[in-house]
Amino acid sequence: MAVNVMYFLSILFVMGFVCLSAKPSPVYGGLTLVVSGGIGCMLILSQGGSFLGLMVFLIYLGGMMVVFGYTTALATERYPETWASSMIIWGTLLLGLIMEFLLLYWWASNDQIEILVDCYNMGEWIIYDDESAVGFLSEDPAGVAAIYSYNCWLMFVAGWSMFVGIFIAIEITRGN
Amino acid sequence: MNFLSKPIIYSTLIMGTLITLFSSHWLLMWIGLEMSMLAMIPIMMPNFTPRSTEAATKYFLTQASASMLLLFSIMLTMTYSGQWAIMQHQNQMASFMLTISLMMKLGLAPFHFWVPEVLQGIPLLPGLILLTWQKMAPLAILFQSFSTINKPLMLTSAILSVLLGGWGGLNQTQLRKIMAYSSIAHMGWMAAILIYNPSIMMMNYIIYTFLTTSMFSMFIMYNNTTTSSLSHTWNISPLLTAMMMITLLSLGGLPPLTGFAPKWLIIQEMMKNNNIILPTAMAMVTLLNLYFYMRLVYSTSLTLFPSKNNTKIKWLYQHTKHIPLLPVTLVLSAFLLPLTPMTNILF
């Protein structure tokens, strides 16, 4: 069952990027990025990384929603082009989807789908406390804890990078 | 750029490269590359012209996709070896992707098109930073992982870089484009020697930095961006005309000058490794480079380039810009050849 979920989500994931690369206007590019990002979070979630999936969904997609809001606000077209508004975009989209399904068919006929099953069985996202205790900890919160404890300088670098990122974005868009 | 934002941006630029140089952890190396790439963007567009914005966008896109490939290869290494330290890659695919991403960052041959495009759109000082400081971090990563790099891939890219760097610059009149193509060709020489002897690669990088710094300092001094404006140097500063000739010939790698040392050592080292055809081809293809350096030499110092009469009175005006480092870099880029044996001590 779980493999089927992953299989389905993977198809949707690629489909999102096909839609993105055949986007008719930037607004829909943002939209498909949000959709694919959400599906990516669900992929992580379905493998057991519940904390990571939730965090990425809330923070990354939260930011993406802001960007999406800005692009929508900045797009001055009142009637943006959609996928169905011109035959060429429609054809590109269809071609991409057909390519995806052909590739999928080729994989399935060569028994390559098993890769997904292998991925799914790569191991639980659980680490054990030690032999005497019976504590369980999921791997992703453990990693976060590790970053905060003995990787504090990494946090400093990451914080500075985040600050510089927003600073530079403001610096180059403020104009003269 | 605002004077308050300058220290933040320049310190991030320096810190990013230094983090990459000093770290032994793949993730921090990637973070350092990203930091210096991000800090480069506002430096490249100080006056917000559409041209510089376009150049910065091009730079951002190529560097971001290269960083993405690098991160992907790092994660593959992590999956297969279970650790983050720089070590021998067991996985061929990860090493391949690492090499390709660093080739994109350095502007090596199949991925070299962004270099002239970006450099032409930005002012001279950011161009100097782009050609020298920004190459340091990717070169340091290559330096540390040279033993696992796929040799045919690197050598193909090297010979292609030398060829296309010479070929592309042939009919250019814009100095920044010429310097960009010259950078591509020099990167090709560095890539060729990297897998045999990375110390010589570092020496070539340092000498190339001296040469480019003195060339760009001379351009910055009188704000020259075209061959025809460069050809007026004779009535501004005759001494600089002569030094420009010497620096250009040094860039081309002519024997009594500094630029000959790396070429000499590279050819010698490759022949020691029984690789004779490749250095021969590279030396011959570099003649294309020498050709367009010679054209610059000819139009600046060997002839009186045709110009209007009212542009010939520039000697009347006093110099306004003073670049204190210029004499030092000029001497370093001209007379370092006798010190070549000292490179044994340096590395």
Tab-separated table of C-alpha atoms in Angstrom, chain B residues 21-291:
chain	number	residue	atom	x	y	z
B	21	LEU	CA	38.890	27.003	1.999
B	22	PHE	CA	39.041	26.089	5.671
B	23	SER	CA	36.363	23.429	5.951
B	24	SER	CA	36.721	19.700	5.608
B	25	HIS	CA	32.981	19.112	5.693
B	26	TRP	CA	31.140	18.965	2.381
B	27	LEU	CA	28.096	20.831	3.627
B	28	LEU	CA	30.138	23.780	4.868
B	29	MET	CA	32.023	23.894	1.593
B	30	TRP	CA	28.727	24.170	-0.228
B	31	ILE	CA	27.529	26.858	2.185
B	32	GLY	CA	30.690	28.860	1.583
B	33	LEU	CA	30.240	28.687	-2.178
B	34	GLU	CA	26.641	29.812	-1.882
B	35	MET	CA	27.560	32.701	0.402
B	36	SER	CA	30.197	34.097	-1.901
B	37	MET	CA	27.893	33.639	-4.898
B	38	LEU	CA	25.057	35.510	-3.181
B	39	ALA	CA	27.358	38.315	-2.036
B	40	MET	CA	28.684	38.708	-5.578
B	41	ILE	CA	25.238	39.622	-6.960
B	42	PRO	CA	24.914	43.157	-5.487
B	43	ILE	CA	28.607	43.830	-6.164
B	44	MET	CA	27.969	43.108	-9.825
B	45	MET	CA	25.143	45.623	-10.140
B	46	PRO	CA	26.250	48.768	-8.319
B	47	ASN	CA	24.236	51.159	-10.463
B	48	PHE	CA	21.246	49.009	-11.412
B	49	THR	CA	21.495	49.302	-15.176
B	50	PRO	CA	19.493	46.713	-17.132
B	51	ARG	CA	22.756	45.384	-18.564
B	52	SER	CA	24.315	44.683	-15.182
B	53	THR	CA	21.059	43.275	-13.843
B	54	GLU	CA	20.983	40.859	-16.755
B	55	ALA	CA	24.602	39.908	-16.142
B	56	ALA	CA	23.946	39.338	-12.446
B	57	THR	CA	20.915	37.208	-13.278
B	58	LYS	CA	22.954	35.108	-15.697
B	59	TYR	CA	25.663	34.679	-13.090
B	60	PHE	CA	23.109	33.720	-10.461
B	61	LEU	CA	21.422	31.148	-12.695
B	62	THR	CA	24.616	29.365	-13.749
B	63	GLN	CA	26.103	29.410	-10.272
B	64	ALA	CA	22.858	28.257	-8.674
B	65	SER	CA	22.507	25.303	-11.018
B	66	ALA	CA	26.162	24.423	-10.441
B	67	SER	CA	25.606	24.586	-6.685
B	68	MET	CA	22.577	22.356	-7.039
B	69	LEU	CA	24.631	19.762	-8.922
B	70	LEU	CA	27.338	20.021	-6.260
B	71	LEU	CA	24.817	19.478	-3.486
B	72	PHE	CA	23.389	16.509	-5.346
B	73	SER	CA	26.823	14.950	-5.675
B	74	ILE	CA	27.507	15.642	-1.989
B	75	MET	CA	24.313	13.835	-1.060
B	76	LEU	CA	25.213	10.899	-3.286
B	77	THR	CA	28.598	10.698	-1.546
B	78	MET	CA	26.834	10.862	1.801
B	79	THR	CA	24.435	8.075	0.817
B	80	TYR	CA	27.176	5.764	-0.402
B	81	SER	CA	29.959	6.438	2.093
B	82	GLY	CA	27.957	7.583	5.112
B	83	GLN	CA	30.191	10.513	5.954
B	84	TRP	CA	30.680	14.128	5.064
B	85	ALA	CA	34.457	14.418	4.971
B	86	ILE	CA	36.312	14.982	1.720
B	87	MET	CA	37.705	11.591	0.851
B	88	GLN	CA	38.137	9.286	-2.061
B	89	HIS	CA	34.874	8.990	-3.868
B	90	GLN	CA	33.878	5.409	-4.266
B	91	ASN	CA	31.026	6.454	-6.435
B	92	GLN	CA	31.925	7.353	-9.998
B	93	MET	CA	28.665	9.207	-10.522
B	94	ALA	CA	29.196	11.518	-7.545
B	95	SER	CA	32.737	12.352	-8.618
B	96	PHE	CA	31.513	13.038	-12.151
B	97	MET	CA	28.831	15.409	-10.947
B	98	LEU	CA	31.230	17.154	-8.586
B	99	THR	CA	33.638	17.759	-11.455
B	100	ILE	CA	30.919	19.057	-13.748
B	101	SER	CA	29.504	21.407	-11.147
B	102	LEU	CA	32.925	22.879	-10.407
B	103	MET	CA	33.580	23.191	-14.134
B	104	MET	CA	30.391	25.240	-14.394
B	105	LYS	CA	31.500	27.420	-11.492
B	106	LEU	CA	34.926	28.024	-13.009
B	107	GLY	CA	33.692	28.580	-16.549
B	108	LEU	CA	35.527	25.633	-18.083
B	109	ALA	CA	34.867	24.739	-21.648
B	110	PRO	CA	31.502	23.178	-22.311
B	111	PHE	CA	30.057	25.545	-19.684
B	112	HIS	CA	32.079	28.640	-20.520
B	113	PHE	CA	29.474	30.768	-22.278
B	114	TRP	CA	28.406	32.678	-19.198
B	115	VAL	CA	31.874	34.152	-18.538
B	116	PRO	CA	32.105	36.687	-21.417
B	117	GLU	CA	28.400	37.464	-21.205
B	118	VAL	CA	28.532	38.204	-17.500
B	119	LEU	CA	31.844	40.031	-17.565
B	120	GLN	CA	30.751	42.307	-20.399
B	121	GLY	CA	27.741	43.456	-18.419
B	122	ILE	CA	29.446	44.460	-15.180
B	123	PRO	CA	31.896	47.230	-14.213
B	124	LEU	CA	35.633	46.631	-14.143
B	125	LEU	CA	36.243	46.125	-10.431
B	126	PRO	CA	33.497	43.500	-10.007
B	127	GLY	CA	34.900	41.893	-13.137
B	128	LEU	CA	38.298	41.666	-11.491
B	129	ILE	CA	36.748	40.095	-8.384
B	130	LEU	CA	34.799	37.666	-10.553
B	131	LEU	CA	37.877	36.533	-12.467
B	132	THR	CA	40.201	36.185	-9.488
B	133	TRP	CA	38.646	35.895	-6.039
B	134	GLN	CA	35.581	33.959	-7.115
B	135	LYS	CA	37.705	31.234	-8.732
B	136	MET	CA	39.507	30.489	-5.505
B	137	ALA	CA	36.843	28.425	-3.725
B	138	PRO	CA	36.034	26.006	-6.598
B	139	LEU	CA	39.743	25.612	-7.313
B	140	ALA	CA	40.342	24.777	-3.654
B	141	ILE	CA	37.715	22.038	-3.785
B	142	LEU	CA	39.268	20.644	-6.965
B	143	PHE	CA	42.678	20.850	-5.283
B	144	GLN	CA	41.461	18.695	-2.412
B	145	SER	CA	39.714	16.060	-4.492
B	146	PHE	CA	42.030	15.958	-7.501
B	147	SER	CA	42.987	12.304	-7.156
B	148	THR	CA	39.485	11.009	-7.803
B	149	ILE	CA	38.613	13.224	-10.733
B	150	ASN	CA	37.783	11.485	-13.949
B	151	LYS	CA	40.884	12.123	-16.041
B	152	PRO	CA	39.442	11.963	-19.594
B	153	LEU	CA	36.626	14.318	-18.560
B	154	MET	CA	39.005	16.876	-17.068
B	155	LEU	CA	41.511	16.716	-19.918
B	156	THR	CA	38.795	17.023	-22.571
B	157	SER	CA	37.431	20.048	-20.798
B	158	ALA	CA	40.948	21.479	-20.480
B	159	ILE	CA	41.840	21.247	-24.149
B	160	LEU	CA	38.392	22.533	-25.123
B	161	SER	CA	38.798	25.487	-22.774
B	162	VAL	CA	42.178	26.413	-24.173
B	163	LEU	CA	40.841	26.129	-27.722
B	164	LEU	CA	37.581	27.989	-27.195
B	165	GLY	CA	39.206	30.584	-24.966
B	166	GLY	CA	41.584	31.400	-27.785
B	167	TRP	CA	39.068	31.071	-30.549
B	168	GLY	CA	36.321	33.111	-28.933
B	169	GLY	CA	38.499	36.107	-28.243
B	170	LEU	CA	39.761	36.438	-31.800
B	171	ASN	CA	37.474	39.097	-33.211
B	172	GLN	CA	36.620	40.920	-30.005
B	173	THR	CA	37.153	44.627	-29.539
B	174	GLN	CA	35.744	44.795	-26.010
B	175	LEU	CA	38.457	44.474	-23.393
B	176	ARG	CA	36.277	42.776	-20.803
B	177	LYS	CA	35.306	40.063	-23.284
B	178	ILE	CA	38.933	39.591	-24.243
B	179	MET	CA	39.846	39.218	-20.571
B	180	ALA	CA	36.975	36.744	-20.130
B	181	TYR	CA	38.195	34.560	-22.977
B	182	SER	CA	41.724	34.830	-21.658
B	183	SER	CA	40.398	33.635	-18.298
B	184	ILE	CA	38.741	30.635	-19.965
B	185	ALA	CA	42.003	29.685	-21.647
B	186	HIS	CA	44.001	30.019	-18.423
B	187	MET	CA	41.414	27.919	-16.592
B	188	GLY	CA	41.967	25.299	-19.297
B	189	TRP	CA	45.688	25.190	-18.495
B	190	MET	CA	44.894	24.870	-14.793
B	191	ALA	CA	42.433	22.069	-15.446
B	192	ALA	CA	45.002	20.212	-17.537
B	193	ILE	CA	47.655	20.155	-14.826
B	194	LEU	CA	45.198	19.637	-11.964
B	195	ILE	CA	45.095	15.856	-12.181
B	196	TYR	CA	48.885	15.527	-12.457
B	197	ASN	CA	50.188	18.104	-10.023
B	198	PRO	CA	47.729	20.387	-8.230
B	199	SER	CA	50.520	22.510	-6.726
B	200	ILE	CA	51.363	23.803	-10.185
B	201	MET	CA	47.664	24.525	-10.636
B	202	MET	CA	47.750	26.707	-7.534
B	203	MET	CA	50.879	28.457	-8.767
B	204	ASN	CA	49.238	29.085	-12.124
B	205	TYR	CA	46.207	30.497	-10.334
B	206	ILE	CA	48.322	32.870	-8.242
B	207	ILE	CA	50.305	34.105	-11.233
B	208	TYR	CA	47.139	34.481	-13.274
B	209	THR	CA	45.730	36.569	-10.407
B	210	PHE	CA	48.748	38.893	-10.515
B	211	LEU	CA	48.467	39.295	-14.281
B	212	THR	CA	44.714	39.908	-14.284
B	213	THR	CA	44.979	42.312	-11.371
B	214	SER	CA	47.553	44.430	-13.135
B	215	MET	CA	45.608	44.362	-16.429
B	216	PHE	CA	42.351	45.352	-14.735
B	217	SER	CA	44.098	47.996	-12.616
B	218	MET	CA	45.356	49.612	-15.798
B	219	PHE	CA	41.875	49.438	-17.306
B	220	ILE	CA	40.323	50.875	-14.140
B	221	MET	CA	42.844	53.712	-14.032
B	222	TYR	CA	41.517	55.299	-17.227
B	223	ASN	CA	38.216	53.416	-17.373
B	224	ASN	CA	39.100	51.646	-20.611
B	225	THR	CA	36.612	49.130	-21.920
B	226	THR	CA	37.332	49.099	-25.647
B	227	THR	CA	40.396	48.645	-27.788
B	228	SER	CA	40.033	52.118	-29.254
B	229	SER	CA	39.938	53.787	-25.851
B	230	LEU	CA	42.922	51.707	-24.797
B	231	SER	CA	44.799	52.951	-27.841
B	232	HIS	CA	44.779	56.483	-26.382
B	233	THR	CA	47.030	55.417	-23.517
B	234	TRP	CA	50.076	56.802	-25.286
B	235	ASN	CA	49.005	60.388	-24.752
B	236	ILE	CA	47.936	59.827	-21.163
B	237	SER	CA	50.774	57.826	-19.742
B	238	PRO	CA	53.526	56.480	-22.017
B	239	LEU	CA	55.012	54.414	-19.200
B	240	LEU	CA	51.744	52.603	-18.735
B	241	THR	CA	51.654	51.860	-22.458
B	242	ALA	CA	54.921	50.002	-22.200
B	243	MET	CA	53.829	48.179	-19.052
B	244	MET	CA	50.582	47.166	-20.708
B	245	MET	CA	52.547	45.626	-23.540
B	246	ILE	CA	54.725	43.701	-21.109
B	247	THR	CA	51.741	42.509	-19.057
B	248	LEU	CA	49.882	41.370	-22.175
B	249	LEU	CA	52.908	39.448	-23.404
B	250	SER	CA	53.224	37.937	-19.954
B	251	LEU	CA	49.580	36.845	-20.131
B	252	GLY	CA	50.406	35.236	-23.453
B	253	GLY	CA	53.256	33.336	-21.809
B	254	LEU	CA	56.345	34.744	-23.495
B	255	PRO	CA	59.639	33.481	-22.029
B	256	PRO	CA	61.402	36.182	-20.061
B	257	LEU	CA	58.181	37.171	-18.303
B	258	THR	CA	56.220	35.759	-15.372
B	259	GLY	CA	53.470	34.219	-17.481
B	260	PHE	CA	55.960	31.779	-18.968
B	261	ALA	CA	56.611	30.022	-15.654
B	262	PRO	CA	53.274	28.189	-15.277
B	263	LYS	CA	53.215	27.192	-18.951
B	264	TRP	CA	56.750	25.876	-18.720
B	265	LEU	CA	56.054	23.867	-15.571
B	266	ILE	CA	52.751	22.534	-16.902
B	267	ILE	CA	54.258	21.342	-20.177
B	268	GLN	CA	57.214	19.817	-18.344
B	269	GLU	CA	55.017	18.028	-15.819
B	270	MET	CA	52.685	16.660	-18.470
B	271	MET	CA	55.609	15.365	-20.508
B	272	LYS	CA	57.016	13.703	-17.384
B	273	ASN	CA	53.701	11.867	-17.229
B	274	ASN	CA	54.160	10.624	-20.798
B	275	ASN	CA	51.467	12.931	-22.053
B	276	ILE	CA	53.033	14.549	-25.092
B	277	ILE	CA	50.253	15.138	-27.588
B	278	LEU	CA	48.045	17.149	-25.243
B	279	PRO	CA	50.614	19.770	-24.165
B	280	THR	CA	51.701	20.115	-27.793
B	281	ALA	CA	48.119	20.769	-28.850
B	282	MET	CA	47.545	23.151	-25.952
B	283	ALA	CA	50.700	25.129	-26.659
B	284	MET	CA	49.722	25.463	-30.298
B	285	VAL	CA	46.154	26.429	-29.534
B	286	THR	CA	47.335	29.052	-27.045
B	287	LEU	CA	48.850	30.866	-30.012
B	288	LEU	CA	45.300	31.992	-30.771
B	289	ASN	CA	45.333	33.679	-27.388
B	290	LEU	CA	48.676	35.219	-28.107
B	291	TYR	CA	47.266	36.546	-31.363
